[in-house]
PDB file of C-alpha atoms in Angstrom:
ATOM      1  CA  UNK Z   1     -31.087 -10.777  58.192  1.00 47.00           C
ATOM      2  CA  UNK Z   2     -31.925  -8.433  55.202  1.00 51.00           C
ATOM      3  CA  UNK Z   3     -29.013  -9.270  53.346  1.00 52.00           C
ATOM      4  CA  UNK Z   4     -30.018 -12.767  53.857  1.00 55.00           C
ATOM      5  CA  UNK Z   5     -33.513 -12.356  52.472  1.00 54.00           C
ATOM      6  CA  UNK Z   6     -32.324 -10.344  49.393  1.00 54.00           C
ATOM      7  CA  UNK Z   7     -30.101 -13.011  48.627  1.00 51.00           C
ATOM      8  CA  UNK Z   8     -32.927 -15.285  48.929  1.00 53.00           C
ATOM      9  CA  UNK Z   9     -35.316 -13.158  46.630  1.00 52.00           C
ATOM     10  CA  UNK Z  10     -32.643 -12.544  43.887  1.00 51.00           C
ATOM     11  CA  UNK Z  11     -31.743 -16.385  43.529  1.00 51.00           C
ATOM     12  CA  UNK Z  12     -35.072 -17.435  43.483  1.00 52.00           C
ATOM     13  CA  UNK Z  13     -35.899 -14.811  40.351  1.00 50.00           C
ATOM     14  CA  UNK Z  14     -32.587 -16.120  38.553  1.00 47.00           C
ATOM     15  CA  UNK Z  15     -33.896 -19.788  38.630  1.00 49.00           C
ATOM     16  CA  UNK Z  16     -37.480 -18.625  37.495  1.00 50.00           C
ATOM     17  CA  UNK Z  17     -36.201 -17.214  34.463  1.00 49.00           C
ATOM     18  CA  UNK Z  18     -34.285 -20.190  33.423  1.00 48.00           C
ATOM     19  CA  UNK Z  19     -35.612 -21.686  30.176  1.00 48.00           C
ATOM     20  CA  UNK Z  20     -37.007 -25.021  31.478  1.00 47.00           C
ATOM     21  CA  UNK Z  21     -33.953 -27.166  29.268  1.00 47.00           C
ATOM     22  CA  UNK Z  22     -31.911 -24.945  30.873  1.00 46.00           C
ATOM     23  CA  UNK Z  23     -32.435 -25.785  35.130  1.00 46.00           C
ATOM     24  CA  UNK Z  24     -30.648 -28.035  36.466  1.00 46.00           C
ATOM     25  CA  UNK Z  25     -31.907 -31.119  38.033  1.00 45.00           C
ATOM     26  CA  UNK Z  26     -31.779 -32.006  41.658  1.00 46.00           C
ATOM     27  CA  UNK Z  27     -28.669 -34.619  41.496  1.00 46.00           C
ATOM     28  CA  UNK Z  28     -26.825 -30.751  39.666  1.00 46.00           C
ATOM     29  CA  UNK Z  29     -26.676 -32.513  36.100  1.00 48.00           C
ATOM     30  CA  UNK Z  30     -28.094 -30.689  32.721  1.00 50.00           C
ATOM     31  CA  UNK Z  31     -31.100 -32.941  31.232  1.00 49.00           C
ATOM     32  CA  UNK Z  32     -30.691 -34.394  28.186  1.00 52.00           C
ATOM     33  CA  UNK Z  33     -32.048 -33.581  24.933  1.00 55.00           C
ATOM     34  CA  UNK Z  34     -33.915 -36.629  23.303  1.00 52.00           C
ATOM     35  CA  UNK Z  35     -31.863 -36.226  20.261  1.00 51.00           C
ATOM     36  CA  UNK Z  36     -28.577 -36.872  22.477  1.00 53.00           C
ATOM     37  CA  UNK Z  37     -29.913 -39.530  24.541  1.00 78.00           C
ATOM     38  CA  UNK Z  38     -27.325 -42.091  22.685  1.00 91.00           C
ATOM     39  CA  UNK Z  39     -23.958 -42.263  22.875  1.00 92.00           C
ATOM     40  CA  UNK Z  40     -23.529 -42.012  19.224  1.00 92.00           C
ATOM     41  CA  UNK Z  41     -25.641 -39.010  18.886  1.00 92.00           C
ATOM     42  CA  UNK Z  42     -23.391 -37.350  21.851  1.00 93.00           C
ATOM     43  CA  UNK Z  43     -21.034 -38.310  19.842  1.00 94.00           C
ATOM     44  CA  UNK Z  44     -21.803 -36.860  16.348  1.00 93.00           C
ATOM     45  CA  UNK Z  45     -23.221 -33.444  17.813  1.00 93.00           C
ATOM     46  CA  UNK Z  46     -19.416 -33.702  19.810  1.00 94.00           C
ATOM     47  CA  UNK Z  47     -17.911 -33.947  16.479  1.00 94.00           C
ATOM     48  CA  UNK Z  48     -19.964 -31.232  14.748  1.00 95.00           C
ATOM     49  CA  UNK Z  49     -19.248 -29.043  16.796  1.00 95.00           C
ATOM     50  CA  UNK Z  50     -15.310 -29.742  16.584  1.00 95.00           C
ATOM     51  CA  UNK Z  51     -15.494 -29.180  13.495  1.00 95.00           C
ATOM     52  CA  UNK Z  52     -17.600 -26.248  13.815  1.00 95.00           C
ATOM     53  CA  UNK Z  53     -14.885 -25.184  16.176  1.00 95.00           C
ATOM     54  CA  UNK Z  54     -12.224 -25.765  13.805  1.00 96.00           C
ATOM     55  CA  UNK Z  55     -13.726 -23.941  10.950  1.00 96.00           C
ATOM     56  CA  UNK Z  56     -13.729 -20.696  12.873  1.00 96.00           C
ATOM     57  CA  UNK Z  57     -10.109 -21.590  14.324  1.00 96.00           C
ATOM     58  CA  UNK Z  58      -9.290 -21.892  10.386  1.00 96.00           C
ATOM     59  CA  UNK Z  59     -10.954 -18.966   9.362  1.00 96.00           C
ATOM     60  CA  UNK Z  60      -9.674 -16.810  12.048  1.00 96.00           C
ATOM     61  CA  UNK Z  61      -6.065 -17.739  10.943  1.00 96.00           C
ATOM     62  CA  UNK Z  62      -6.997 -16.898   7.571  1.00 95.00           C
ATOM     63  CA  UNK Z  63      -7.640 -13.292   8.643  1.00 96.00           C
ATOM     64  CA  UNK Z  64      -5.034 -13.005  10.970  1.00 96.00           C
ATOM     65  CA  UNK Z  65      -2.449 -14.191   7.876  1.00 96.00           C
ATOM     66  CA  UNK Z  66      -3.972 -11.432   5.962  1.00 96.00           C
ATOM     67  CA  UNK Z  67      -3.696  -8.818   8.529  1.00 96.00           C
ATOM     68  CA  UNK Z  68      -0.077  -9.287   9.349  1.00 96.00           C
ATOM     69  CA  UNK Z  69       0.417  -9.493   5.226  1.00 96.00           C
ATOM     70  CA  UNK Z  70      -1.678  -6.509   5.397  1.00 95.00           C
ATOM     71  CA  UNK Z  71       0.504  -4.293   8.271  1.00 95.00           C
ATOM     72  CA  UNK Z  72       3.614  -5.636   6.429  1.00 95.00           C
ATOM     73  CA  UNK Z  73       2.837  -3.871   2.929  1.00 93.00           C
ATOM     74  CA  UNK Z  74       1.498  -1.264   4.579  1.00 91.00           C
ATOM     75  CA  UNK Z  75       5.059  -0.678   6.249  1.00 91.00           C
ATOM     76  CA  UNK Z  76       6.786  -1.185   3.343  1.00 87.00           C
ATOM     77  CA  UNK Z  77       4.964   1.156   1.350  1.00 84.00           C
ATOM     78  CA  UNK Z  78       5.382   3.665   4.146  1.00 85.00           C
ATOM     79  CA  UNK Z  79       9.095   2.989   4.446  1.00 83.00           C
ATOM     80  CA  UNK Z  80       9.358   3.294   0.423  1.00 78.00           C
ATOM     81  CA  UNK Z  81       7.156   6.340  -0.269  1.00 82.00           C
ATOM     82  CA  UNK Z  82       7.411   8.515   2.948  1.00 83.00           C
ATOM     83  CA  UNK Z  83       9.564  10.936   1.047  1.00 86.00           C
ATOM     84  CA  UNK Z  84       7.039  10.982  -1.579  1.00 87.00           C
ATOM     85  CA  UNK Z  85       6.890  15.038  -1.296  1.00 88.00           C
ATOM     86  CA  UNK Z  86      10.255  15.982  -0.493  1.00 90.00           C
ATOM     87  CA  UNK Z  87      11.280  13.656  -3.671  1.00 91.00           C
ATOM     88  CA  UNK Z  88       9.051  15.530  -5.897  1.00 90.00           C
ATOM     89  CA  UNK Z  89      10.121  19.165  -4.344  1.00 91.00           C
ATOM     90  CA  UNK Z  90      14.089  17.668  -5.362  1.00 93.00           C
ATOM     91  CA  UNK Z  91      13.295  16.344  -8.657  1.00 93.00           C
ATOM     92  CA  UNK Z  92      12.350  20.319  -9.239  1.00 92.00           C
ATOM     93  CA  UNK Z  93      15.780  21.293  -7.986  1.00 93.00           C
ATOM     94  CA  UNK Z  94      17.187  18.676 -10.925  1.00 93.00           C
ATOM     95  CA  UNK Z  95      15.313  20.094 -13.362  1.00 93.00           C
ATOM     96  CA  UNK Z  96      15.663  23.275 -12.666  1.00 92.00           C
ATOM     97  CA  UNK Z  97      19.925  22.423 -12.352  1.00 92.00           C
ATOM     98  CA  UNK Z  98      19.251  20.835 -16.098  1.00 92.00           C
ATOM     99  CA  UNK Z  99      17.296  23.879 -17.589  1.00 91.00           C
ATOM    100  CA  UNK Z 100      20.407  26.198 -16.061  1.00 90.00           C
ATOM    101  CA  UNK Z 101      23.014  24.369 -17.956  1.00 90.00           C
ATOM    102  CA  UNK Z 102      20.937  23.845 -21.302  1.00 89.00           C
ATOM    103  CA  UNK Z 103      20.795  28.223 -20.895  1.00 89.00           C
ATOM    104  CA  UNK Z 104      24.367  28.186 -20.909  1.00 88.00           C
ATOM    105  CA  UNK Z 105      25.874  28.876 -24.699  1.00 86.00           C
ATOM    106  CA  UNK Z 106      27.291  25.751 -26.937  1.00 84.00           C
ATOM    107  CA  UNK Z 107      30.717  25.015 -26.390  1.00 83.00           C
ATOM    108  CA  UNK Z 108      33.037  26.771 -28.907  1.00 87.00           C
ATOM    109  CA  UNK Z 109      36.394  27.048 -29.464  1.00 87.00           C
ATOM    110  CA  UNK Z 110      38.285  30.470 -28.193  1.00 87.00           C
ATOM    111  CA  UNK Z 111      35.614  30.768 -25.666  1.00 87.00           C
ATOM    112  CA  UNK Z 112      36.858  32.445 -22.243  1.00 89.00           C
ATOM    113  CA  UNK Z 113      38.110  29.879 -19.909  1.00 89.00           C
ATOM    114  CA  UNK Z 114      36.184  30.997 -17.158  1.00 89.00           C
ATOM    115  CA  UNK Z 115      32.483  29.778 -18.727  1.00 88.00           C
ATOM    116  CA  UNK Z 116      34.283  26.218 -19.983  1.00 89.00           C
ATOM    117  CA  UNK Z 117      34.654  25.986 -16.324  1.00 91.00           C
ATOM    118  CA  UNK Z 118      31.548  27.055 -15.212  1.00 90.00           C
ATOM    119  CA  UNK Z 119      29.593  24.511 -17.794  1.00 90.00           C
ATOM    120  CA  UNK Z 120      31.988  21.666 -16.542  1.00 92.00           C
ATOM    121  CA  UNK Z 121      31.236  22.271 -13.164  1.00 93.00           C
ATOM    122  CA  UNK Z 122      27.955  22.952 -13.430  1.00 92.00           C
ATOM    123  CA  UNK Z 123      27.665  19.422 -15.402  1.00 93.00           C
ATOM    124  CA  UNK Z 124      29.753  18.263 -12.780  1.00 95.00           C
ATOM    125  CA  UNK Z 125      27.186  18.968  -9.953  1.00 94.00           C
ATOM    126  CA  UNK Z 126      24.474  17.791 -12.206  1.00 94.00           C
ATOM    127  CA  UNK Z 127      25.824  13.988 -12.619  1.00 95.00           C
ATOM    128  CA  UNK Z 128      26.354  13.852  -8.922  1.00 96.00           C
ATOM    129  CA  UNK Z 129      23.342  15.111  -8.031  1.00 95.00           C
ATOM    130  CA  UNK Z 130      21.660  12.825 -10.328  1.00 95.00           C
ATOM    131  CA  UNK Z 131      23.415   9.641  -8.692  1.00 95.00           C
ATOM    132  CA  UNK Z 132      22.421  10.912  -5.201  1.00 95.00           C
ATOM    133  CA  UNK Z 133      18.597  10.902  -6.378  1.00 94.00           C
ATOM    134  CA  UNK Z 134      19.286   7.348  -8.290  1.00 94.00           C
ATOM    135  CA  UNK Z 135      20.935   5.947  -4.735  1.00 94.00           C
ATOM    136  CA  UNK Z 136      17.956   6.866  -3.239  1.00 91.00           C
ATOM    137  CA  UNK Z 137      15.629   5.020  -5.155  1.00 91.00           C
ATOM    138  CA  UNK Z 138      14.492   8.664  -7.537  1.00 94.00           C
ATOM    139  CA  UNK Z 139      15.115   8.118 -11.127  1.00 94.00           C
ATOM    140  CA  UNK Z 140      14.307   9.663 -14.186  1.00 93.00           C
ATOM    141  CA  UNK Z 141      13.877   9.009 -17.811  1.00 93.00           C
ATOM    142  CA  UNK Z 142      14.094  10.700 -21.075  1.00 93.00           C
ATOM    143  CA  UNK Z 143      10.933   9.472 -23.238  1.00 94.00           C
ATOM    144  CA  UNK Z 144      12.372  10.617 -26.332  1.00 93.00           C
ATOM    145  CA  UNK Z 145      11.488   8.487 -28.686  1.00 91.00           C
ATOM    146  CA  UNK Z 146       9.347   6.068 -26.975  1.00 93.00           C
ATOM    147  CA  UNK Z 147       5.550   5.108 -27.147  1.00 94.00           C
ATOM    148  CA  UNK Z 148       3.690   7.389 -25.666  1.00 94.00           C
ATOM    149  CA  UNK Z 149       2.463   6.087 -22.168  1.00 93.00           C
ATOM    150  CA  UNK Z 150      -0.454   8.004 -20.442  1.00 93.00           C
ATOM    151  CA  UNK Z 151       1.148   6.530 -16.721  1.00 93.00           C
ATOM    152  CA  UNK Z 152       4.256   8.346 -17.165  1.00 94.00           C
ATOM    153  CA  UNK Z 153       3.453  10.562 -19.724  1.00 95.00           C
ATOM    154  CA  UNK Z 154       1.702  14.128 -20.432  1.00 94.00           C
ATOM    155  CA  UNK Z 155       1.151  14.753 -23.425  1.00 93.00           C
ATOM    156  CA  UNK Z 156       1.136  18.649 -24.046  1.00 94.00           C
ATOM    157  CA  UNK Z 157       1.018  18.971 -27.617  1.00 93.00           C
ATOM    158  CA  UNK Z 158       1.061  16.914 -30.736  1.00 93.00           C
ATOM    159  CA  UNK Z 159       2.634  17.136 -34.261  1.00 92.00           C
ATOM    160  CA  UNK Z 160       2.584  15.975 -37.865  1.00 91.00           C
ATOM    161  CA  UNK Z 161       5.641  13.804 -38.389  1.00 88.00           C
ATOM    162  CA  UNK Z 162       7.063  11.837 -41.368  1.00 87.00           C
ATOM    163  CA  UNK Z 163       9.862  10.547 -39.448  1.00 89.00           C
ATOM    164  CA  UNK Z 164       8.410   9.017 -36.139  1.00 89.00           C
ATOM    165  CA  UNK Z 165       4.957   6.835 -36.291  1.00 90.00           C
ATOM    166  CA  UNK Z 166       1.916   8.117 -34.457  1.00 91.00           C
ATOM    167  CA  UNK Z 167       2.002   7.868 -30.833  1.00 91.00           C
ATOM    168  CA  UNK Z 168       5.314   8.234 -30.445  1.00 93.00           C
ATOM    169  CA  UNK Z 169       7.025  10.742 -28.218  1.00 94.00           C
ATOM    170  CA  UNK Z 170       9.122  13.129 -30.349  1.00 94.00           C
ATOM    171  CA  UNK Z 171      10.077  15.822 -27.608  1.00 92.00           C
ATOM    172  CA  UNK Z 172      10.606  15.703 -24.855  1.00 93.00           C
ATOM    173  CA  UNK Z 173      10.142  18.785 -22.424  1.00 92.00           C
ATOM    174  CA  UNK Z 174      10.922  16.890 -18.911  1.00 92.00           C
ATOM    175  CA  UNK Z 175      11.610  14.250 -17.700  1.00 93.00           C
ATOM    176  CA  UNK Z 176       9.360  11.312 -16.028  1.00 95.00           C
ATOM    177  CA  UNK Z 177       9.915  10.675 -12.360  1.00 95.00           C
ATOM    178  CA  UNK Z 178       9.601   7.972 -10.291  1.00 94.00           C
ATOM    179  CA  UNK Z 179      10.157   6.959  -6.927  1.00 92.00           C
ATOM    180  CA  UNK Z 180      11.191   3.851  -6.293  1.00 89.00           C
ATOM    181  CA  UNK Z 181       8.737   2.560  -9.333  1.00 89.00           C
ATOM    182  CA  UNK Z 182       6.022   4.967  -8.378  1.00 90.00           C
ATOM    183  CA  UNK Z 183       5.667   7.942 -10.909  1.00 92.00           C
ATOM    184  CA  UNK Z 184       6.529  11.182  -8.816  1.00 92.00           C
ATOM    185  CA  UNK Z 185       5.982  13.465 -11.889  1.00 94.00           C
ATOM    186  CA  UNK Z 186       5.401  13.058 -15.290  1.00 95.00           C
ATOM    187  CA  UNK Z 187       7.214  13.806 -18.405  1.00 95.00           C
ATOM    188  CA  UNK Z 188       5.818  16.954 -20.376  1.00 94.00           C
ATOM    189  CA  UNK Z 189       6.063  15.499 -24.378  1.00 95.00           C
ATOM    190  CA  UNK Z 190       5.423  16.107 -27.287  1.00 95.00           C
ATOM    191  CA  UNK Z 191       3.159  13.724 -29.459  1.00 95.00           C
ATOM    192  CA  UNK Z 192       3.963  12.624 -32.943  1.00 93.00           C
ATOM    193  CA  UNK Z 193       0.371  12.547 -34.941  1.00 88.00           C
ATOM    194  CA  UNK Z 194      -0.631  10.588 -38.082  1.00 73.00           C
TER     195      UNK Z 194
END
């Protein structure tokens, strides 16, 4: 019988704090508004709210378009660039492979066979490690000669030339690296100056 009270009690506090356009009726119908008493303003207030409706529909699309475009790039650019670091610690190795053969001596005639052999294998290992890095999407450039780009170049010193116009790159001391179009490292260059 307590249960039945409580029951009671707790529906009749739920219908007292009903907003009065908010209770129902006794035949269980919602009253009607004034402004909706005709059927052509049930009508319009129908169809503004469809299209209320179907401007959130629209606009929820929108942003779900934009997510997926979003989670796409965002997997490509992980796919692309997630051996960002290891590229850069290899493109150190080739460098370091190129500053080893430039030590070597010029090739001369009557030199022992033994160091032509060394150089050509050495230049050997170079131009295949090279076309591993360039399979892989790792590519460098010489600048030598070119405009002087602050995005792939650093410039560490400039110079007075009569030869090369200002702003041109007249030495190169590395490389520039990308990966896959993003600059890895830059090249170190030398500046021609008015």
């Amino acid at each position: 019988m307590t249960n039945e009270t409580e029951a009671t009690a707790m529906q009749d506090e739920t219908q007292q704090e009903l907003p009065k356009d908010q209770e129902e009726t006794h035949s269980g119908e919602q009253p009607q508004n004034a402004a909706t008493d005709t059927p052509e303003a049930r009508i319009a207030a129908l169809e503004a709210e469809r299209d209320d409706f179907r401007e959130r529909w629209m606009r929820a699309e929108a942003e779900m378009a934009n997510v997926r475009a979003r989670a796409k790039r965002d997997a490509d650019d992980a796919r692309n660039y997630a051996v960002q670091k290891f590229a850069a610690d290899i493109v150190e190795a080739a460098e370091n492979l190129r500053r080893g053969l430039s030590a070597l001596p010029a090739a001369e005639e009557g030199e022992p066979a033994s160091l032509t052999r060394v150089r050509e294998g050495l230049e050997g290992v170079e131009r295949n490690f090279i076309s591993i890095l360039e399979r892989n999407g790792i590519s460098g450039t010489d600048p030598t000669g070119a405009v002087f780009d602050p995005n792939l170049h650093q410039a560490m010193s400039e110079q007075p030339s009569a030869e090369h116009p200002p702003g041109t790159v007249i030495q190169a001391w590395t490389s520039a690296w990308t990966l896959n179009g993003r600059l890895l490292k830059p090249a170190m260059v030398v500046v021609a100056k008015a």
